[in-house]
Amino acid sequence: MSIKFVYGSVTAPKGFVASGVHCGIRKNKNKRDLALIYCEKPCTAAAIYTTNLVKSAPILVTRANLENGTAQAVICNSGNANTCNSDGVAVAEKTCALVAKALNIDEKDVIVGSTGVIGQKLPIEPIANSIPELVSALSKEGATNAAEAIMTTDLVKKEYAVETEIGGKTVYIGGIAKGSGMIHPNMATMLCFITTDAAISADMLKIAVKTVADKSFNMVSVDGDTSTNDTLAVMASGLAGNAEITEQNEDYNIFVEALTILCRKLSKEMAKDGEGASKLLVCKVSGAKTEKDAKGVAKSVVCSSLLKAAMFGSDANWGRVLCAIGYSGCDVDINKVDVSFASKAGKVDVCKNGAGIDFSEELAKTVLTEDEIDIVVELNDGNGVAEAYGCDLTYEYVKINGDYRS
């Protein structure tokens, strides 16, 4: 099975075009704030959402629209989350209706998303006035503009595509994502929109999306806060021409593997672009009794504020790793745990069988000064493995979130 990254993102798969414009929700006219993704035909579609009890109006509308498992367009604004507003659902529904009319599609076939400040009413006028421009700008080259338009405090655009072969047909999967703060998903992502030209049933797509999220986006934490707007939505056009995937067979497994590779790449980019972050942290756990235990340990480590602060200071304070493992709630024999830190500058072993060992502080400092750090945890108690993605905790994080609304 060959899976490789290729140029592009949501317009790499057959049938999809995209665009992104500045509509006026953001005061800064140099920032795009409205994105559109459109497919020439109705797609099978599936999505998962935040587990936060406070959910944005777009999630409520999208969830209702996707009950039939089909969609043909995605529209998403940045700068305003459309959450906790008395007219939020009406605004989200109106947005879908405006897009549907302009594209001549069913308004129930529109996925709607929002991101930005919570609790401020979202005016419909900027969106309504910009729909014609947004639709006329649709193109294969418009994916980058769409990726930019869903950014909030993100410093870099997150867009990738992969290519694989299913049933003798070339299949593409592309995605754009946003997320750099308020990221601690639990059964969802921040905002991520994925397209594919694979032919797959809505039921199988729903299973695939949940499976992949659990191995990628659900393993990301920037700051421990679960957003009210987290959404991962996937549309499949079927234009690749493969036999439709209707069961969990070999074709399904290839699709899931390709989707996992794409989503893990986007996950790492989110963690690396965490608000104020200077380092990407990847906790690699092996030897767990179960995969569930491996996931729990890895997530606990990258969520530790004390460890994140230590990584910012390039301090090999491995005791904070053990501490995070200890309160993870997972089935772990702490007396079997080995810990190492690694980066492109080298690797340093710091803990063996749950106890400290002699190591070079100078080497450790060199390893931890790099901008991508692996925290390697061997539990020596089984075959369970997992990875989790996070970032260091810097002064800049507090600064960004101290004046976010301004």
Tab-separated table of C-alpha atoms in Angstrom:
chain	number	residue	atom	x	y	z
A	1	MET	CA	0.000	0.000	0.000
A	2	SER	CA	1.492	3.308	-1.100
A	3	ILE	CA	0.367	6.529	0.566
A	4	LYS	CA	2.177	9.765	-0.206
A	5	PHE	CA	1.705	13.463	0.378
A	6	VAL	CA	0.947	15.505	-2.736
A	7	TYR	CA	0.532	19.186	-3.502
A	8	GLY	CA	-2.765	20.783	-2.510
A	9	SER	CA	-5.467	20.209	0.048
A	10	VAL	CA	-9.281	20.202	-0.210
A	11	THR	CA	-9.272	20.727	-3.981
A	12	ALA	CA	-6.850	17.874	-4.708
A	13	PRO	CA	-9.701	15.306	-4.846
A	14	LYS	CA	-11.817	15.244	-8.014
A	15	GLY	CA	-14.913	17.424	-8.045
A	16	PHE	CA	-13.938	20.001	-5.422
A	17	VAL	CA	-13.249	23.734	-5.624
A	18	ALA	CA	-12.782	26.295	-2.861
A	19	SER	CA	-12.429	29.992	-2.088
A	20	GLY	CA	-11.782	32.419	0.752
A	21	VAL	CA	-12.531	36.155	1.021
A	22	HIS	CA	-12.630	39.014	3.506
A	23	CYS	CA	-16.302	39.687	4.184
A	24	GLY	CA	-15.996	42.163	7.049
A	25	ILE	CA	-16.489	40.086	10.195
A	26	ARG	CA	-12.884	40.847	11.036
A	27	LYS	CA	-11.902	44.482	11.258
A	28	ASN	CA	-8.556	43.784	9.603
A	29	LYS	CA	-9.281	43.939	5.875
A	30	ASN	CA	-6.084	42.055	5.114
A	31	LYS	CA	-7.419	38.906	6.797
A	32	ARG	CA	-9.802	36.591	4.972
A	33	ASP	CA	-12.682	35.556	7.190
A	34	LEU	CA	-15.095	33.537	5.049
A	35	ALA	CA	-14.329	30.194	3.382
A	36	LEU	CA	-16.283	28.014	0.969
A	37	ILE	CA	-15.705	24.456	-0.263
A	38	TYR	CA	-17.994	23.093	-2.985
A	39	CYS	CA	-18.354	19.800	-4.838
A	40	GLU	CA	-19.904	19.473	-8.264
A	41	LYS	CA	-22.120	16.633	-6.993
A	42	PRO	CA	-23.721	15.626	-3.699
A	43	CYS	CA	-21.289	13.721	-1.471
A	44	THR	CA	-21.580	11.176	1.260
A	45	ALA	CA	-20.651	13.032	4.429
A	46	ALA	CA	-19.978	12.506	8.102
A	47	ALA	CA	-18.861	14.653	11.027
A	48	ILE	CA	-18.112	14.542	14.720
A	49	TYR	CA	-18.276	17.425	17.153
A	50	THR	CA	-17.149	18.793	20.484
A	51	THR	CA	-18.287	17.040	23.660
A	52	ASN	CA	-18.568	20.398	25.424
A	53	LEU	CA	-22.143	20.898	26.647
A	54	VAL	CA	-21.917	24.420	25.239
A	55	LYS	CA	-22.104	23.900	21.477
A	56	SER	CA	-22.026	26.530	18.773
A	57	ALA	CA	-25.125	27.159	16.673
A	58	PRO	CA	-23.313	25.951	13.507
A	59	ILE	CA	-22.793	22.556	15.136
A	60	LEU	CA	-26.503	22.248	15.901
A	61	VAL	CA	-27.396	23.144	12.323
A	62	THR	CA	-24.713	20.979	10.713
A	63	ARG	CA	-25.656	17.980	12.824
A	64	ALA	CA	-29.262	18.300	11.661
A	65	ASN	CA	-28.235	18.793	8.036
A	66	LEU	CA	-26.035	15.680	8.032
A	67	GLU	CA	-28.664	13.328	9.404
A	68	ASN	CA	-29.189	12.022	5.863
A	69	GLY	CA	-25.445	11.476	5.334
A	70	THR	CA	-25.075	13.873	2.397
A	71	ALA	CA	-23.515	17.281	1.816
A	72	GLN	CA	-22.281	19.341	-1.108
A	73	ALA	CA	-20.708	22.456	0.410
A	74	VAL	CA	-18.947	23.818	3.483
A	75	ILE	CA	-19.068	27.466	4.552
A	76	CYS	CA	-17.100	28.703	7.535
A	77	ASN	CA	-16.372	32.132	8.994
A	78	SER	CA	-13.643	33.214	11.382
A	79	GLY	CA	-13.600	36.121	13.826
A	80	ASN	CA	-16.864	35.176	15.544
A	81	ALA	CA	-17.761	31.748	16.945
A	82	ASN	CA	-21.559	32.245	16.762
A	83	THR	CA	-21.868	30.603	20.177
A	84	CYS	CA	-24.191	31.472	23.091
A	85	ASN	CA	-26.241	33.821	20.908
A	86	SER	CA	-30.035	33.933	21.039
A	87	ASP	CA	-30.219	34.190	17.233
A	88	GLY	CA	-27.285	31.873	16.525
A	89	VAL	CA	-29.227	29.022	14.965
A	90	ALA	CA	-31.220	31.400	12.763
A	91	VAL	CA	-27.979	33.009	11.519
A	92	ALA	CA	-26.413	29.603	10.800
A	93	GLU	CA	-29.530	28.426	8.961
A	94	LYS	CA	-29.674	31.675	6.970
A	95	THR	CA	-26.025	31.214	6.011
A	96	CYS	CA	-26.810	27.743	4.671
A	97	ALA	CA	-29.784	29.086	2.739
A	98	LEU	CA	-27.721	31.872	1.147
A	99	VAL	CA	-25.026	29.439	0.043
A	100	ALA	CA	-27.562	26.937	-1.246
A	101	LYS	CA	-29.353	29.549	-3.323
A	102	ALA	CA	-26.111	30.836	-4.837
A	103	LEU	CA	-24.911	27.325	-5.706
A	104	ASN	CA	-28.353	25.975	-6.639
A	105	ILE	CA	-28.164	23.136	-4.128
A	106	ASP	CA	-30.297	21.947	-1.197
A	107	GLU	CA	-29.715	24.070	1.909
A	108	LYS	CA	-29.697	20.845	3.953
A	109	ASP	CA	-26.596	19.830	2.007
A	110	VAL	CA	-24.503	22.627	3.535
A	111	ILE	CA	-22.069	22.196	6.411
A	112	VAL	CA	-21.651	25.445	8.337
A	113	GLY	CA	-18.844	26.341	10.738
A	114	SER	CA	-17.700	29.342	12.792
A	115	THR	CA	-14.662	30.144	14.876
A	116	GLY	CA	-13.574	33.108	16.957
A	117	VAL	CA	-14.858	35.008	19.966
A	118	ILE	CA	-17.706	33.408	21.940
A	119	GLY	CA	-20.816	35.323	23.002
A	120	GLN	CA	-20.855	38.082	20.402
A	121	LYS	CA	-23.710	38.155	17.910
A	122	LEU	CA	-22.736	37.308	14.364
A	123	PRO	CA	-24.272	39.719	11.848
A	124	ILE	CA	-25.577	38.046	8.714
A	125	GLU	CA	-25.061	41.115	6.499
A	126	PRO	CA	-21.295	40.726	5.876
A	127	ILE	CA	-21.812	37.085	4.938
A	128	ALA	CA	-24.830	37.777	2.724
A	129	ASN	CA	-23.068	40.618	0.928
A	130	SER	CA	-19.999	38.483	0.210
A	131	ILE	CA	-21.655	35.270	-1.014
A	132	PRO	CA	-21.545	36.344	-4.694
A	133	GLU	CA	-17.822	37.119	-4.475
A	134	LEU	CA	-17.181	33.899	-2.562
A	135	VAL	CA	-18.972	31.770	-5.166
A	136	SER	CA	-17.392	33.510	-8.160
A	137	ALA	CA	-13.937	32.956	-6.632
A	138	LEU	CA	-14.372	29.174	-6.432
A	139	SER	CA	-11.481	27.384	-8.128
A	140	LYS	CA	-8.999	24.552	-7.825
A	141	GLU	CA	-6.458	27.133	-6.695
A	142	GLY	CA	-8.744	28.516	-3.992
A	143	ALA	CA	-7.924	25.984	-1.278
A	144	THR	CA	-5.142	28.083	0.227
A	145	ASN	CA	-7.453	31.093	0.530
A	146	ALA	CA	-10.037	28.869	2.236
A	147	ALA	CA	-7.398	27.595	4.667
A	148	GLU	CA	-6.443	31.180	5.498
A	149	ALA	CA	-10.055	32.267	5.966
A	150	ILE	CA	-10.709	29.823	8.825
A	151	MET	CA	-7.644	30.924	10.845
A	152	THR	CA	-7.982	32.820	14.138
A	153	THR	CA	-4.824	33.040	16.247
A	154	ASP	CA	-3.123	30.510	13.966
A	155	LEU	CA	0.202	31.724	12.652
A	156	VAL	CA	0.380	29.270	9.755
A	157	LYS	CA	-2.129	27.719	7.387
A	158	LYS	CA	-2.731	24.015	7.805
A	159	GLU	CA	-3.477	22.267	4.512
A	160	TYR	CA	-2.316	18.917	3.143
A	161	ALA	CA	-3.337	16.177	0.734
A	162	VAL	CA	-2.436	12.522	0.306
A	163	GLU	CA	-2.692	10.109	-2.589
A	164	THR	CA	-3.257	6.357	-2.473
A	165	GLU	CA	-4.762	3.558	-4.548
A	166	ILE	CA	-8.015	1.806	-3.743
A	167	GLY	CA	-9.376	-0.952	-5.972
A	168	GLY	CA	-6.986	-0.021	-8.762
A	169	LYS	CA	-8.093	3.634	-8.749
A	170	THR	CA	-6.075	6.655	-7.635
A	171	VAL	CA	-7.739	8.291	-4.639
A	172	TYR	CA	-7.001	11.688	-3.099
A	173	ILE	CA	-7.821	12.940	0.384
A	174	GLY	CA	-7.260	16.602	1.261
A	175	GLY	CA	-7.828	18.704	4.329
A	176	ILE	CA	-7.654	22.167	5.843
A	177	ALA	CA	-7.686	22.801	9.565
A	178	LYS	CA	-7.464	25.601	12.099
A	179	GLY	CA	-6.510	25.473	15.712
A	180	SER	CA	-3.817	26.914	17.925
A	181	GLY	CA	-5.601	27.569	21.209
A	182	MET	CA	-8.588	26.276	23.209
A	183	ILE	CA	-7.568	22.850	21.988
A	184	HIS	CA	-8.238	19.760	24.051
A	185	PRO	CA	-10.640	17.764	21.896
A	186	ASN	CA	-12.561	14.785	23.145
A	187	MET	CA	-14.285	12.972	20.251
A	188	ALA	CA	-13.812	15.852	17.869
A	189	THR	CA	-11.250	18.269	16.530
A	190	MET	CA	-10.879	21.993	16.453
A	191	LEU	CA	-12.095	22.873	12.944
A	192	CYS	CA	-11.111	20.525	10.147
A	193	PHE	CA	-12.735	20.062	6.768
A	194	ILE	CA	-11.678	17.085	4.655
A	195	THR	CA	-12.573	16.108	1.115
A	196	THR	CA	-11.966	12.919	-0.807
A	197	ASP	CA	-12.911	11.490	-4.172
A	198	ALA	CA	-13.135	7.968	-2.752
A	199	ALA	CA	-16.454	6.197	-3.070
A	200	ILE	CA	-17.520	5.226	0.449
A	201	SER	CA	-20.940	4.879	2.039
A	202	ALA	CA	-22.079	7.350	4.674
A	203	ASP	CA	-22.201	4.596	7.298
A	204	MET	CA	-18.613	3.512	6.632
A	205	LEU	CA	-17.454	7.120	6.461
A	206	LYS	CA	-18.950	7.806	9.891
A	207	ILE	CA	-17.064	4.860	11.380
A	208	ALA	CA	-13.846	5.874	9.639
A	209	VAL	CA	-14.033	9.477	10.848
A	210	LYS	CA	-14.454	8.430	14.490
A	211	THR	CA	-11.684	5.823	14.239
A	212	VAL	CA	-9.225	8.263	12.710
A	213	ALA	CA	-10.066	11.121	15.081
A	214	ASP	CA	-9.298	8.882	18.042
A	215	LYS	CA	-5.787	8.310	16.658
A	216	SER	CA	-5.064	11.871	15.612
A	217	PHE	CA	-7.031	14.946	16.661
A	218	ASN	CA	-8.209	13.403	19.917
A	219	MET	CA	-4.539	13.015	20.834
A	220	VAL	CA	-3.841	16.758	20.630
A	221	SER	CA	-3.797	19.179	23.532
A	222	VAL	CA	-2.540	22.752	23.541
A	223	ASP	CA	-4.063	24.146	26.710
A	224	GLY	CA	-6.596	21.708	28.180
A	225	ASP	CA	-9.646	23.702	27.086
A	226	THR	CA	-12.264	21.926	24.967
A	227	SER	CA	-13.734	24.348	22.439
A	228	THR	CA	-17.443	24.900	21.895
A	229	ASN	CA	-16.995	24.769	18.120
A	230	ASP	CA	-14.866	21.670	17.501
A	231	THR	CA	-15.917	20.001	14.257
A	232	LEU	CA	-14.389	17.439	11.933
A	233	ALA	CA	-16.377	17.041	8.728
A	234	VAL	CA	-15.570	14.854	5.719
A	235	MET	CA	-17.182	14.851	2.271
A	236	ALA	CA	-16.613	12.027	-0.249
A	237	SER	CA	-17.489	12.638	-3.907
A	238	GLY	CA	-16.927	9.098	-5.198
A	239	LEU	CA	-15.423	10.511	-8.412
A	240	ALA	CA	-12.253	8.423	-8.100
A	241	GLY	CA	-14.291	5.580	-9.544
A	242	ASN	CA	-13.409	2.863	-7.027
A	243	ALA	CA	-16.043	0.336	-6.027
A	244	GLU	CA	-17.997	1.911	-3.176
A	245	ILE	CA	-16.693	0.925	0.226
A	246	THR	CA	-19.679	-0.513	2.090
A	247	GLU	CA	-17.948	-2.783	4.607
A	248	GLN	CA	-14.758	-2.899	6.664
A	249	ASN	CA	-12.693	-4.714	4.049
A	250	GLU	CA	-9.185	-4.148	2.649
A	251	ASP	CA	-10.305	-1.079	0.676
A	252	TYR	CA	-11.727	0.377	3.889
A	253	ASN	CA	-8.468	-0.294	5.712
A	254	ILE	CA	-6.467	1.514	3.024
A	255	PHE	CA	-8.828	4.486	3.176
A	256	VAL	CA	-8.571	4.662	6.971
A	257	GLU	CA	-4.781	4.428	6.880
A	258	ALA	CA	-4.526	7.253	4.337
A	259	LEU	CA	-6.997	9.401	6.286
A	260	THR	CA	-5.051	8.708	9.501
A	261	ILE	CA	-1.760	9.821	7.959
A	262	LEU	CA	-3.370	13.052	6.743
A	263	CYS	CA	-5.067	13.784	10.063
A	264	ARG	CA	-1.961	13.058	12.109
A	265	LYS	CA	-0.050	15.533	9.971
A	266	LEU	CA	-2.710	18.184	10.555
A	267	SER	CA	-2.754	17.316	14.270
A	268	LYS	CA	0.978	17.877	14.594
A	269	GLU	CA	0.688	21.189	12.772
A	270	MET	CA	-1.999	22.320	15.220
A	271	ALA	CA	0.107	21.385	18.217
A	272	LYS	CA	3.206	23.009	16.749
A	273	ASP	CA	1.226	26.190	16.089
A	274	GLY	CA	-0.187	26.260	19.621
A	275	GLU	CA	-0.729	29.787	20.908
A	276	GLY	CA	2.646	31.200	21.881
A	277	ALA	CA	4.317	27.819	21.356
A	278	SER	CA	7.986	27.496	20.516
A	279	LYS	CA	8.170	23.686	20.481
A	280	LEU	CA	6.139	20.713	19.251
A	281	LEU	CA	5.945	17.931	21.844
A	282	VAL	CA	5.230	14.365	20.718
A	283	CYS	CA	4.771	11.782	23.460
A	284	LYS	CA	5.440	8.308	22.048
A	285	VAL	CA	4.210	5.539	24.326
A	286	SER	CA	4.885	1.853	23.801
A	287	GLY	CA	4.659	-1.312	25.895
A	288	ALA	CA	1.266	-0.489	27.429
A	289	LYS	CA	-1.123	-3.233	28.514
A	290	THR	CA	-3.709	-1.905	26.060
A	291	GLU	CA	-3.998	0.768	23.384
A	292	LYS	CA	-6.399	2.598	25.698
A	293	ASP	CA	-3.734	2.748	28.402
A	294	ALA	CA	-1.137	3.934	25.881
A	295	LYS	CA	-3.450	6.732	24.731
A	296	GLY	CA	-4.259	7.752	28.270
A	297	VAL	CA	-0.614	7.951	29.300
A	298	ALA	CA	0.447	9.858	26.171
A	299	LYS	CA	-2.367	12.386	26.530
A	300	SER	CA	-1.703	12.864	30.241
A	301	VAL	CA	1.947	13.672	29.560
A	302	VAL	CA	1.331	16.279	26.845
A	303	CYS	CA	-1.395	17.879	28.973
A	304	SER	CA	0.879	18.468	31.960
A	305	SER	CA	1.334	22.209	32.423
A	306	LEU	CA	4.427	21.612	34.542
A	307	LEU	CA	6.027	19.445	31.865
A	308	LYS	CA	5.076	21.923	29.145
A	309	ALA	CA	6.756	24.680	31.146
A	310	ALA	CA	9.860	22.518	31.631
A	311	MET	CA	10.084	21.913	27.898
A	312	PHE	CA	9.875	25.661	27.294
A	313	GLY	CA	12.890	26.041	29.560
A	314	SER	CA	14.720	23.072	27.947
A	315	ASP	CA	14.800	21.474	31.401
A	316	ALA	CA	15.019	17.656	31.474
A	317	ASN	CA	12.733	17.444	34.485
A	318	TRP	CA	11.695	13.852	33.815
A	319	GLY	CA	9.952	13.574	37.177
A	320	ARG	CA	7.116	15.578	35.682
A	321	VAL	CA	6.665	12.846	33.053
A	322	LEU	CA	6.410	10.205	35.771
A	323	CYS	CA	4.008	12.404	37.713
A	324	ALA	CA	1.707	12.767	34.694
A	325	ILE	CA	1.802	9.008	34.091
A	326	GLY	CA	0.967	8.432	37.740
A	327	TYR	CA	-2.240	10.470	37.676
A	328	SER	CA	-3.324	9.332	34.202
A	329	GLY	CA	-5.669	6.740	35.692
A	330	CYS	CA	-4.205	4.088	33.402
A	331	ASP	CA	-3.112	0.555	34.343
A	332	VAL	CA	0.642	1.110	34.639
A	333	ASP	CA	3.388	-0.476	36.729
A	334	ILE	CA	5.434	2.627	37.462
A	335	ASN	CA	8.420	0.444	38.424
A	336	LYS	CA	8.764	-0.697	34.808
A	337	VAL	CA	8.681	2.739	33.148
A	338	ASP	CA	11.584	4.021	31.033
A	339	VAL	CA	11.724	7.633	29.791
A	340	SER	CA	13.898	9.342	27.179
A	341	PHE	CA	13.945	12.736	25.475
A	342	ALA	CA	14.842	12.907	21.788
A	343	SER	CA	15.145	15.423	18.958
A	344	LYS	CA	17.214	15.888	15.839
A	345	ALA	CA	20.068	16.859	18.198
A	346	GLY	CA	20.148	13.379	19.731
A	347	LYS	CA	18.590	11.253	22.449
A	348	VAL	CA	19.087	11.138	26.209
A	349	ASP	CA	17.788	8.401	28.527
A	350	VAL	CA	16.699	9.889	31.859
A	351	CYS	CA	14.695	7.213	33.682
A	352	LYS	CA	14.931	3.405	33.928
A	353	ASN	CA	12.461	1.173	35.760
A	354	GLY	CA	10.752	4.188	37.304
A	355	ALA	CA	13.930	5.619	38.776
A	356	GLY	CA	16.405	8.270	37.719
A	357	ILE	CA	19.673	7.367	36.029
A	358	ASP	CA	22.837	9.367	35.467
A	359	PHE	CA	22.708	11.449	32.289
A	360	SER	CA	24.467	14.425	30.767
A	361	GLU	CA	22.584	17.613	31.619
A	362	GLU	CA	24.525	19.301	28.837
A	363	LEU	CA	23.343	16.763	26.252
A	364	ALA	CA	19.805	16.981	27.618
A	365	LYS	CA	19.840	20.749	27.241
A	366	THR	CA	21.029	20.411	23.650
A	367	VAL	CA	18.312	17.868	22.846
A	368	LEU	CA	15.559	19.962	24.425
A	369	THR	CA	16.583	23.215	22.775
A	370	GLU	CA	15.247	21.987	19.413
A	371	ASP	CA	11.774	22.996	18.219
A	372	GLU	CA	10.440	19.419	17.985
A	373	ILE	CA	10.820	17.162	21.023
A	374	ASP	CA	9.904	13.481	21.393
A	375	ILE	CA	9.051	12.315	24.901
A	376	VAL	CA	9.622	8.569	24.644
A	377	VAL	CA	7.866	6.429	27.245
A	378	GLU	CA	8.341	2.646	27.375
A	379	LEU	CA	5.968	0.982	29.837
A	380	ASN	CA	7.401	-2.554	29.363
A	381	ASP	CA	4.063	-4.183	30.141
A	382	GLY	CA	2.381	-5.117	26.843
A	383	ASN	CA	1.921	-4.225	23.177
A	384	GLY	CA	-0.178	-1.064	23.358
A	385	VAL	CA	1.203	1.973	21.517
A	386	ALA	CA	0.041	5.551	20.981
A	387	GLU	CA	1.199	9.067	20.201
A	388	ALA	CA	-0.072	12.371	21.567
A	389	TYR	CA	0.741	15.867	20.370
A	390	GLY	CA	1.200	19.037	22.362
A	391	CYS	CA	3.377	22.114	22.749
A	392	ASP	CA	5.362	23.977	25.360
A	393	LEU	CA	3.791	26.586	27.631
A	394	THR	CA	5.282	30.026	27.108
A	395	TYR	CA	4.870	33.574	28.378
A	396	GLU	CA	3.334	34.408	25.009
A	397	TYR	CA	0.361	32.062	25.601
A	398	VAL	CA	-0.774	34.165	28.558
A	399	LYS	CA	-0.241	37.366	26.603
A	400	ILE	CA	-2.317	36.171	23.647
A	401	ASN	CA	-5.217	34.998	25.802
A	402	GLY	CA	-5.050	37.969	28.137
A	403	ASP	CA	-6.141	40.333	25.372
A	404	TYR	CA	-7.831	37.935	22.916
A	405	ARG	CA	-11.023	39.977	22.475
A	406	SER	CA	-9.080	43.144	21.687
